[in-house]
């Protein structure tokens, strides 16, 4: 056991170095220029600013309250005997077998997490409807909640059965098998998500042949990111938000455009949104984040083995609630690093879109449209920006366009307000 623990410790140190190295080497150095705050008054009317402030004043208590409540319940179940007792109780009718503890335990814990936050999620949905961001009826909303929970539950049950099965089969070296498996599954899910999960929530239809479709295909080819197809997602079934993305890898890569974007934005702005997404594909951002995620998953397994050994016991299904509590704490601790890396990545994609199109004026118009339609948080509280902002703010992105225009001697007219 000592040899296994030494090997796990060495692997953990190597994986930690690999994660930190991958983040430092692959995270873009793109820096958002200063002066972003001035862009708020320059690009948005008092009425638009008041609408944005009012929206977040109403929705933020429910969204943050849901996060806080979820964390509190997870810690309560994991850091007290309640969680292990609950898992033992639900498995008792099945003889307390470890498979029942694992499968039923993770199912019940996820249902509790869903149940305690559901009222707050529903209140957030009310606010989204009040501000015209959600087009769903309650039947559609409940269906999405059920589908989301079902997908998560199936994956969680499979994961814990494999986890505790391997722990029992290889009590000394399970960490090595599961570290490799966790990394492999991270890669597999990244590749399979567009094919298996996305169609559960949206329908995709090929964009009819048109000048815009050809322009998008040509732009992708010119950028060295050829695509198989251009699809339209029926996002309007649930939202009025505007978006597009590039999905898949290699020969399966496709551009996906929200139908809401096509209906409300001119072609030039659609091209710029897609140019941003092509930047992610060109620089391999999804692959990079998958590699970091795979290394992080393997590291977590090694640390789990070392923690179990330090506590003097074998990992058992009754410790599931504790594992979820530790994972929640780890997620909170690592959130600022993940958000920092994501903001830099998104800033580089913006810079790429500007270089690819050479059109900062349309970039500004597009960012303004997205911010108004999606009700972007123009000036988030510093602590929320630090922990959870995955993108630069709209004023920061507009400041980037203004800086690009200045460097390339392009005159930018004041935004129409």
Coordinates of C-alpha atoms in Angstrom, one line a residue:
X1 CA 0.0 0.0 0.0
X2 CA 2.9 2.3 0.8
X3 CA 4.3 1.8 -2.7
X4 CA 0.9 2.6 -4.2
X5 CA 0.6 5.7 -2.1
X6 CA 4.0 6.9 -3.1
X7 CA 3.2 6.3 -6.8
X8 CA -0.1 8.1 -6.4
X9 CA 1.6 11.1 -4.8
X10 CA 4.2 11.3 -7.5
X11 CA 1.4 11.1 -10.2
X12 CA -0.5 13.8 -8.4
X13 CA 2.5 16.1 -8.4
X14 CA 3.2 15.4 -12.0
X15 CA -0.5 16.0 -13.0
X16 CA -0.7 19.2 -10.9
X17 CA 2.4 20.5 -12.8
X18 CA 0.9 19.5 -16.1
X19 CA -2.4 21.3 -15.3
X20 CA -0.6 24.5 -14.3
X21 CA 1.8 24.3 -17.2
X22 CA -1.0 23.7 -19.7
X23 CA -2.9 26.7 -18.3
X24 CA 0.2 29.0 -18.4
X25 CA 1.3 27.9 -21.8
X26 CA -2.1 27.7 -23.6
X27 CA -4.0 30.6 -22.0
X28 CA -3.9 33.5 -24.4
X29 CA -2.0 36.6 -23.5
X30 CA -4.7 38.8 -25.0
X31 CA -5.3 41.8 -22.7
X32 CA -8.5 43.9 -22.7
X33 CA -7.6 47.6 -23.1
X34 CA -8.5 50.1 -20.3
X35 CA -11.3 52.6 -20.6
X36 CA -14.1 50.1 -20.9
X37 CA -16.3 51.8 -18.4
X38 CA -16.5 54.9 -20.6
X39 CA -18.1 52.7 -23.3
X40 CA -21.2 52.2 -21.2
X41 CA -22.4 55.8 -21.5
X42 CA -21.0 56.1 -25.0
X43 CA -22.9 53.1 -26.4
X44 CA -26.1 52.6 -24.3
X45 CA -28.9 54.9 -23.6
X46 CA -30.1 55.7 -20.0
X47 CA -33.2 53.6 -20.7
X48 CA -31.1 50.6 -21.9
X49 CA -28.8 50.9 -18.9
X50 CA -31.8 51.2 -16.5
X51 CA -33.4 48.0 -18.0
X52 CA -30.1 46.1 -17.6
X53 CA -29.7 47.3 -14.0
X54 CA -33.4 46.4 -13.2
X55 CA -33.1 43.0 -14.7
X56 CA -30.1 42.0 -12.6
X57 CA -31.5 43.5 -9.5
X58 CA -34.5 41.2 -9.9
X59 CA -32.8 38.0 -11.2
X60 CA -29.6 38.0 -9.2
X61 CA -31.1 37.2 -5.7
X62 CA -32.7 34.1 -7.2
X63 CA -29.7 32.9 -9.2
X64 CA -27.1 33.6 -6.5
X65 CA -29.6 32.3 -3.8
X66 CA -29.9 29.0 -5.8
X67 CA -26.1 28.6 -6.0
X68 CA -25.7 29.4 -2.2
X69 CA -28.5 27.0 -1.3
X70 CA -27.1 24.2 -3.4
X71 CA -23.7 24.6 -1.9
X72 CA -25.2 24.7 1.7
X73 CA -27.2 21.6 1.2
X74 CA -24.3 19.8 -0.4
X75 CA -22.0 20.7 2.5
X76 CA -24.7 19.8 5.1
X77 CA -25.1 16.3 3.6
X78 CA -21.4 15.7 3.0
X79 CA -19.8 17.1 6.1
X80 CA -22.3 15.6 8.6
X81 CA -23.6 12.0 9.0
X82 CA -26.8 12.9 7.2
X83 CA -25.6 12.0 3.8
X84 CA -24.2 8.6 4.7
X85 CA -27.3 7.7 6.7
X86 CA -29.5 8.7 3.8
X87 CA -27.5 6.5 1.4
X88 CA -27.6 3.6 3.7
X89 CA -31.4 4.0 4.2
X90 CA -32.3 4.0 0.5
X91 CA -30.1 0.9 -0.1
X92 CA -31.5 -1.0 2.9
X93 CA -34.5 -2.5 1.0
X94 CA -31.9 -4.0 -1.4
X95 CA -29.8 -5.6 1.3
X96 CA -27.5 -2.6 1.5
X97 CA -25.5 -3.9 -1.5
X98 CA -22.8 -1.5 -2.6
X99 CA -24.3 -1.2 -6.1
X100 CA -27.6 -0.1 -4.5
X101 CA -25.8 2.4 -2.3
X102 CA -23.9 3.8 -5.2
X103 CA -26.7 4.0 -7.8
X104 CA -29.6 5.0 -5.5
X105 CA -27.3 7.2 -3.3
X106 CA -26.2 9.4 -6.2
X107 CA -29.8 9.5 -7.6
X108 CA -31.3 10.6 -4.3
X109 CA -28.6 13.2 -3.6
X110 CA -29.1 14.7 -7.1
X111 CA -32.9 14.8 -6.6
X112 CA -32.4 16.6 -3.3
X113 CA -30.1 19.1 -4.9
X114 CA -32.7 19.6 -7.7
X115 CA -35.7 19.9 -5.3
X116 CA -34.2 22.5 -3.0
X117 CA -33.1 24.8 -5.9
X118 CA -36.1 24.3 -8.1
X119 CA -38.3 27.1 -6.6
X120 CA -35.5 29.6 -7.0
X121 CA -34.9 28.4 -10.6
X122 CA -38.6 28.9 -11.3
X123 CA -38.5 32.4 -9.9
X124 CA -35.5 33.1 -12.2
X125 CA -37.6 31.8 -15.1
X126 CA -40.4 34.3 -14.1
X127 CA -38.0 37.2 -14.3
X128 CA -36.6 35.9 -17.7
X129 CA -40.1 35.9 -19.0
X130 CA -40.9 39.3 -17.6
X131 CA -38.0 40.7 -19.5
X132 CA -38.7 38.8 -22.7
X133 CA -35.7 36.5 -22.5
X134 CA -37.6 33.3 -22.2
X135 CA -40.3 32.1 -24.7
X136 CA -41.0 28.8 -23.0
X137 CA -44.2 27.8 -21.4
X138 CA -44.1 25.9 -18.1
X139 CA -44.5 22.5 -19.8
X140 CA -41.4 23.2 -21.9
X141 CA -39.5 24.4 -18.9
X142 CA -40.4 21.3 -16.9
X143 CA -39.4 19.1 -19.8
X144 CA -36.0 20.8 -20.0
X145 CA -35.5 20.4 -16.3
X146 CA -36.4 16.7 -16.5
X147 CA -34.2 16.0 -19.5
X148 CA -31.3 17.8 -17.9
X149 CA -31.6 15.9 -14.7
X150 CA -32.1 12.6 -16.5
X151 CA -28.9 13.0 -18.6
X152 CA -26.9 14.0 -15.5
X153 CA -28.4 11.1 -13.5
X154 CA -27.5 8.5 -16.1
X155 CA -24.0 9.7 -16.4
X156 CA -23.6 10.0 -12.6
X157 CA -24.9 6.5 -12.0
X158 CA -22.6 5.0 -14.6
X159 CA -19.6 7.0 -13.1
X160 CA -20.2 5.9 -9.5
X161 CA -20.8 2.3 -10.4
X162 CA -17.5 2.2 -12.3
X163 CA -15.7 4.1 -9.5
X164 CA -16.7 1.8 -6.7
X165 CA -16.4 -1.3 -8.9
X166 CA -12.8 -0.6 -9.7
X167 CA -12.1 0.4 -6.1
X168 CA -13.3 -3.1 -5.0
X169 CA -11.6 -4.9 -7.8
X170 CA -8.2 -3.2 -7.3
X171 CA -8.0 -1.8 -3.8
X172 CA -4.4 -0.7 -4.0
X173 CA -4.1 0.5 -7.6
X174 CA -7.6 1.7 -8.4
X175 CA -6.4 5.3 -8.6
X176 CA -4.2 4.5 -11.6
X177 CA -7.0 2.8 -13.6
X178 CA -9.6 5.4 -12.7
X179 CA -7.2 8.4 -13.4
X180 CA -6.7 7.0 -16.9
X181 CA -10.4 6.3 -17.3
X182 CA -11.4 9.8 -16.0
X183 CA -9.2 11.4 -18.6
X184 CA -10.5 9.2 -21.4
X185 CA -14.1 9.8 -20.5
X186 CA -13.5 13.6 -20.4
X187 CA -12.2 13.3 -24.0
X188 CA -15.1 11.1 -25.1
X189 CA -17.8 13.3 -23.6
X190 CA -16.2 16.3 -25.3
X191 CA -16.4 14.6 -28.7
X192 CA -19.8 13.0 -28.2
X193 CA -21.6 15.9 -26.7
X194 CA -22.5 17.6 -30.0
X195 CA -23.8 14.3 -31.4
X196 CA -25.6 12.8 -28.4
X197 CA -26.6 15.6 -26.0
X198 CA -27.2 18.7 -28.1
X199 CA -30.1 17.1 -30.1
X200 CA -31.9 16.3 -26.9
X201 CA -32.5 20.0 -26.3
X202 CA -32.6 21.5 -29.8
X203 CA -33.5 20.6 -33.3
X204 CA -31.0 21.4 -36.0
X205 CA -31.9 22.0 -39.7
X206 CA -29.5 22.7 -42.5
X207 CA -29.4 26.4 -43.5
X208 CA -30.9 26.8 -46.9
X209 CA -28.6 27.7 -49.7
X210 CA -28.2 31.5 -49.7
X211 CA -25.6 34.2 -50.0
X212 CA -25.1 34.3 -46.2
X213 CA -24.6 30.5 -46.0
X214 CA -22.0 30.6 -48.8
X215 CA -20.2 33.6 -47.1
X216 CA -20.0 31.7 -43.8
X217 CA -18.6 28.6 -45.5
X218 CA -16.1 30.7 -47.6
X219 CA -15.0 32.6 -44.5
X220 CA -14.4 29.3 -42.6
X221 CA -12.3 28.0 -45.5
X222 CA -10.4 31.2 -45.8
X223 CA -9.7 31.0 -42.0
X224 CA -8.3 27.5 -42.4
X225 CA -11.3 26.0 -40.5
X226 CA -13.4 24.2 -43.1
X227 CA -16.9 23.1 -42.0
X228 CA -19.1 20.2 -43.0
X229 CA -22.4 22.1 -42.8
X230 CA -24.2 25.2 -41.5
X231 CA -27.1 24.4 -39.2
X232 CA -29.9 26.5 -37.7
X233 CA -30.8 25.7 -34.1
X234 CA -34.5 26.3 -33.1
X235 CA -33.4 28.3 -30.0
X236 CA -36.6 30.5 -30.3
X237 CA -38.5 27.6 -28.7
X238 CA -37.1 28.6 -25.3
X239 CA -35.3 32.0 -25.6
X240 CA -34.9 35.3 -27.4
X241 CA -31.1 35.3 -26.8
X242 CA -28.8 35.6 -29.8
X243 CA -25.9 33.3 -30.3
X244 CA -23.9 31.0 -32.7
X245 CA -21.2 28.5 -32.2
X246 CA -18.9 26.1 -34.0
X247 CA -19.5 22.5 -33.0
X248 CA -17.7 19.2 -33.6
X249 CA -14.2 18.4 -34.7
X250 CA -12.4 17.8 -38.0
X251 CA -14.7 16.5 -40.7
X252 CA -17.7 16.7 -38.4
X253 CA -17.3 20.4 -37.6
X254 CA -20.3 22.5 -38.3
X255 CA -21.4 26.1 -37.8
X256 CA -24.6 26.4 -35.7
X257 CA -26.6 29.6 -35.8
X258 CA -29.5 30.4 -33.5
X259 CA -32.7 31.2 -35.5
X260 CA -33.1 34.2 -33.2
X261 CA -29.8 35.7 -34.5
X262 CA -30.9 35.1 -38.1
X263 CA -34.2 36.8 -37.6
X264 CA -32.9 39.9 -35.8
X265 CA -29.4 40.7 -37.0
X266 CA -28.1 41.8 -40.4
X267 CA -25.8 39.4 -42.3
X268 CA -22.7 41.4 -41.4
X269 CA -23.3 40.9 -37.7
X270 CA -24.0 37.2 -38.1
X271 CA -20.7 36.9 -40.0
X272 CA -18.9 38.6 -37.1
X273 CA -20.5 36.3 -34.5
X274 CA -19.5 33.3 -36.5
X275 CA -16.0 34.8 -37.0
X276 CA -15.6 34.9 -33.2
X277 CA -16.6 31.2 -33.0
X278 CA -14.2 30.3 -35.8
X279 CA -11.5 31.8 -33.7
X280 CA -12.2 29.2 -31.0
X281 CA -12.0 26.4 -33.6
X282 CA -8.8 27.8 -35.2
X283 CA -6.9 28.0 -32.0
X284 CA -8.3 24.6 -30.7
X285 CA -9.9 26.2 -27.6
X286 CA -12.3 23.3 -27.1
X287 CA -9.5 20.7 -27.4
X288 CA -7.2 22.8 -25.1
X289 CA -9.9 23.0 -22.4
X290 CA -10.6 19.3 -22.8
X291 CA -6.9 18.5 -22.3
X292 CA -6.9 20.6 -19.1
X293 CA -10.1 19.0 -18.0
X294 CA -8.8 15.5 -18.6
X295 CA -5.6 16.3 -16.6
X296 CA -7.7 17.8 -13.8
X297 CA -10.0 14.8 -13.7
X298 CA -7.0 12.4 -13.4
X299 CA -5.5 14.7 -10.7
X300 CA -8.7 14.6 -8.7
X301 CA -8.7 10.8 -8.7
X302 CA -5.1 10.7 -7.4
X303 CA -6.0 13.2 -4.7
X304 CA -9.1 11.2 -3.8
X305 CA -7.0 8.0 -3.3
X306 CA -4.5 9.9 -1.1
X307 CA -7.3 11.5 1.0
X308 CA -8.9 8.1 1.5
X309 CA -5.6 6.6 2.6
X310 CA -4.9 9.5 5.0
X311 CA -8.3 8.9 6.6
X312 CA -7.4 5.3 7.1
X313 CA -10.2 3.7 5.2
X314 CA -11.3 2.3 1.9
X315 CA -13.5 4.4 -0.3
X316 CA -17.1 3.3 0.1
X317 CA -20.4 4.3 -1.5
X318 CA -21.6 5.7 1.8
X319 CA -19.0 8.5 1.4
X320 CA -20.7 9.8 -1.8
X321 CA -22.1 12.8 -0.1
X322 CA -18.7 13.7 1.3
X323 CA -17.2 13.4 -2.2
X324 CA -19.8 15.7 -3.6
X325 CA -19.1 18.2 -0.8
X326 CA -15.3 18.1 -1.5
X327 CA -16.0 18.5 -5.3
X328 CA -18.2 21.6 -4.6
X329 CA -15.5 23.2 -2.5
X330 CA -12.9 22.4 -5.2
X331 CA -15.1 23.9 -7.8
X332 CA -15.5 27.1 -5.8
X333 CA -11.7 27.4 -5.2
X334 CA -10.8 26.8 -8.9
X335 CA -13.6 28.9 -10.4
X336 CA -11.5 32.2 -10.5
X337 CA -8.7 30.4 -12.4
X338 CA -11.2 28.8 -14.9
X339 CA -12.9 32.2 -15.4
X340 CA -9.7 34.0 -15.9
X341 CA -8.6 31.6 -18.6
X342 CA -12.0 31.7 -20.2
X343 CA -12.0 35.5 -20.4
X344 CA -8.6 35.5 -22.0
X345 CA -9.7 32.9 -24.5
X346 CA -12.9 34.8 -25.4
X347 CA -10.8 38.0 -25.8
X348 CA -8.5 36.2 -28.3
X349 CA -11.6 35.0 -30.2
X350 CA -12.8 38.6 -30.4
X351 CA -9.4 39.8 -31.6
X352 CA -9.5 37.0 -34.2
X353 CA -13.0 38.1 -35.4
X354 CA -11.7 41.7 -35.8
X355 CA -8.6 40.5 -37.8
X356 CA -10.7 38.1 -39.9
X357 CA -13.3 40.7 -40.9
X358 CA -11.5 44.0 -40.5
X359 CA -14.8 45.5 -39.5
X360 CA -14.7 47.1 -36.0
X361 CA -17.8 49.2 -36.7
X362 CA -19.9 46.2 -37.3
X363 CA -18.3 44.5 -34.3
X364 CA -19.4 47.3 -32.1
X365 CA -22.9 47.2 -33.5
X366 CA -23.0 43.5 -33.0
X367 CA -21.8 43.7 -29.4
X368 CA -24.4 46.4 -28.7
X369 CA -27.2 44.3 -30.2
X370 CA -26.2 41.2 -28.3
X371 CA -26.0 43.2 -25.0
X372 CA -29.4 44.7 -25.5
X373 CA -31.1 41.6 -26.6
X374 CA -29.4 39.2 -24.1
X375 CA -29.4 41.8 -21.4
X376 CA -25.7 41.5 -20.7
X377 CA -24.3 42.6 -17.4
X378 CA -22.5 45.8 -18.4
X379 CA -20.9 46.4 -15.0
X380 CA -20.9 43.3 -12.8
X381 CA -19.8 43.4 -9.2
X382 CA -16.1 42.8 -8.9
X383 CA -16.4 39.6 -6.9
X384 CA -18.8 38.0 -9.4
X385 CA -16.6 39.1 -12.3
X386 CA -13.6 37.5 -10.5
X387 CA -15.3 34.2 -9.8
X388 CA -17.8 33.6 -12.6
X389 CA -17.3 35.9 -15.6
X390 CA -16.4 33.6 -18.5
X391 CA -16.4 36.5 -21.0
X392 CA -15.1 40.0 -21.0
X393 CA -17.9 42.5 -20.4
X394 CA -19.6 44.1 -23.4
X395 CA -17.9 47.5 -22.6
X396 CA -14.5 45.7 -22.5
X397 CA -15.2 44.0 -25.9
X398 CA -16.2 47.3 -27.5
X399 CA -13.1 48.9 -26.1
X400 CA -11.1 46.2 -27.9
X401 CA -12.8 47.1 -31.1
X402 CA -12.0 50.7 -30.6
X403 CA -8.4 49.9 -29.8
X404 CA -8.3 47.8 -33.0
X405 CA -9.7 50.7 -35.0
X406 CA -7.2 53.1 -33.6
X407 CA -4.2 50.8 -34.4
X408 CA -5.4 50.3 -38.0
X409 CA -6.4 54.0 -38.5
X410 CA -10.1 53.2 -38.9
X411 CA -12.5 56.0 -38.0
X412 CA -15.3 54.8 -35.8
X413 CA -18.5 56.8 -35.6
X414 CA -20.3 57.2 -32.3
X415 CA -22.7 54.4 -31.7
X416 CA -26.3 55.3 -32.4
X417 CA -28.3 55.7 -29.2

